[in-house]
Amino acid sequence: MIVLQLFIGLLTLVVNAFFVGAEFALISVRRSQIEPQAEAGDR
């Protein structure tokens, strides 16, 4: 049972780290780079 709890805790930590990295990527990108691409229809 303890192994399962540790695994769930570690999994939660890894998922949280992924979302923090994604948030930093969205915040750090410049709006001046995104707007022309959005208007051109680039993904």
mmCIF file with all atom_site columns, C-alpha atoms in Angstrom:
data_model
loop_
_atom_site.group_PDB
_atom_site.id
_atom_site.type_symbol
_atom_site.label_atom_id
_atom_site.label_alt_id
_atom_site.label_comp_id
_atom_site.label_asym_id
_atom_site.label_entity_id
_atom_site.label_seq_id
_atom_site.pdbx_PDB_ins_code
_atom_site.Cartn_x
_atom_site.Cartn_y
_atom_site.Cartn_z
_atom_site.occupancy
_atom_site.B_iso_or_equiv
_atom_site.pdbx_formal_charge
_atom_site.auth_seq_id
_atom_site.auth_comp_id
_atom_site.auth_asym_id
_atom_site.auth_atom_id
_atom_site.pdbx_PDB_model_num
ATOM 1  C CA . MET A 1 1  ? 0.000  0.000  0.000   1.00 0.00 ? 1  MET A CA 1
ATOM 2  C CA . ILE A 1 2  ? 2.836  2.406  0.798   1.00 0.00 ? 2  ILE A CA 1
ATOM 3  C CA . VAL A 1 3  ? 4.438  1.712  -2.585  1.00 0.00 ? 3  VAL A CA 1
ATOM 4  C CA . LEU A 1 4  ? 1.192  2.652  -4.331  1.00 0.00 ? 4  LEU A CA 1
ATOM 5  C CA . GLN A 1 5  ? 0.949  5.900  -2.355  1.00 0.00 ? 5  GLN A CA 1
ATOM 6  C CA . LEU A 1 6  ? 4.547  6.792  -3.205  1.00 0.00 ? 6  LEU A CA 1
ATOM 7  C CA . PHE A 1 7  ? 3.922  6.033  -6.877  1.00 0.00 ? 7  PHE A CA 1
ATOM 8  C CA . ILE A 1 8  ? 0.805  8.219  -6.936  1.00 0.00 ? 8  ILE A CA 1
ATOM 9  C CA . GLY A 1 9  ? 2.695  11.027 -5.204  1.00 0.00 ? 9  GLY A CA 1
ATOM 10 C CA . LEU A 1 10 ? 5.562  10.789 -7.684  1.00 0.00 ? 10 LEU A CA 1
ATOM 11 C CA . LEU A 1 11 ? 3.167  10.692 -10.624 1.00 0.00 ? 11 LEU A CA 1
ATOM 12 C CA . THR A 1 12 ? 1.391  13.781 -9.315  1.00 0.00 ? 12 THR A CA 1
ATOM 13 C CA . LEU A 1 13 ? 4.727  15.569 -8.968  1.00 0.00 ? 13 LEU A CA 1
ATOM 14 C CA . VAL A 1 14 ? 5.743  14.718 -12.545 1.00 0.00 ? 14 VAL A CA 1
ATOM 15 C CA . VAL A 1 15 ? 2.393  15.841 -13.983 1.00 0.00 ? 15 VAL A CA 1
ATOM 16 C CA . ASN A 1 16 ? 2.609  19.082 -12.009 1.00 0.00 ? 16 ASN A CA 1
ATOM 17 C CA . ALA A 1 17 ? 6.136  19.709 -13.326 1.00 0.00 ? 17 ALA A CA 1
ATOM 18 C CA . PHE A 1 18 ? 4.877  19.230 -16.885 1.00 0.00 ? 18 PHE A CA 1
ATOM 19 C CA . PHE A 1 19 ? 2.121  21.796 -16.444 1.00 0.00 ? 19 PHE A CA 1
ATOM 20 C CA . VAL A 1 20 ? 4.475  24.283 -14.795 1.00 0.00 ? 20 VAL A CA 1
ATOM 21 C CA . GLY A 1 21 ? 6.830  23.945 -17.764 1.00 0.00 ? 21 GLY A CA 1
ATOM 22 C CA . ALA A 1 22 ? 3.963  24.462 -20.193 1.00 0.00 ? 22 ALA A CA 1
ATOM 23 C CA . GLU A 1 23 ? 2.851  27.553 -18.291 1.00 0.00 ? 23 GLU A CA 1
ATOM 24 C CA . PHE A 1 24 ? 6.355  29.040 -18.379 1.00 0.00 ? 24 PHE A CA 1
ATOM 25 C CA . ALA A 1 25 ? 6.550  28.347 -22.118 1.00 0.00 ? 25 ALA A CA 1
ATOM 26 C CA . LEU A 1 26 ? 3.286  30.204 -22.714 1.00 0.00 ? 26 LEU A CA 1
ATOM 27 C CA . ILE A 1 27 ? 4.302  33.127 -20.533 1.00 0.00 ? 27 ILE A CA 1
ATOM 28 C CA . SER A 1 28 ? 7.796  33.495 -21.978 1.00 0.00 ? 28 SER A CA 1
ATOM 29 C CA . VAL A 1 29 ? 6.784  33.553 -25.632 1.00 0.00 ? 29 VAL A CA 1
ATOM 30 C CA . ARG A 1 30 ? 6.467  37.029 -27.079 1.00 0.00 ? 30 ARG A CA 1
ATOM 31 C CA . ARG A 1 31 ? 3.068  38.229 -28.215 1.00 0.00 ? 31 ARG A CA 1
ATOM 32 C CA . SER A 1 32 ? 4.750  39.899 -31.212 1.00 0.00 ? 32 SER A CA 1
ATOM 33 C CA . GLN A 1 33 ? 5.816  36.447 -32.406 1.00 0.00 ? 33 GLN A CA 1
ATOM 34 C CA . ILE A 1 34 ? 2.416  34.832 -31.941 1.00 0.00 ? 34 ILE A CA 1
ATOM 35 C CA . GLU A 1 35 ? 0.053  37.415 -33.451 1.00 0.00 ? 35 GLU A CA 1
ATOM 36 C CA . PRO A 1 36 ? 1.451  37.351 -37.032 1.00 0.00 ? 36 PRO A CA 1
ATOM 37 C CA . GLN A 1 37 ? 1.410  33.563 -37.039 1.00 0.00 ? 37 GLN A CA 1
ATOM 38 C CA . ALA A 1 38 ? -2.155 33.477 -35.722 1.00 0.00 ? 38 ALA A CA 1
ATOM 39 C CA . GLU A 1 39 ? -3.294 35.900 -38.417 1.00 0.00 ? 39 GLU A CA 1
ATOM 40 C CA . ALA A 1 40 ? -1.551 33.800 -41.077 1.00 0.00 ? 40 ALA A CA 1
ATOM 41 C CA . GLY A 1 41 ? -3.300 30.685 -39.816 1.00 0.00 ? 41 GLY A CA 1
ATOM 42 C CA . ASP A 1 42 ? -0.149 28.912 -38.637 1.00 0.00 ? 42 ASP A CA 1
ATOM 43 C CA . ARG A 1 43 ? -0.478 26.497 -35.753 1.00 0.00 ? 43 ARG A CA 1
#
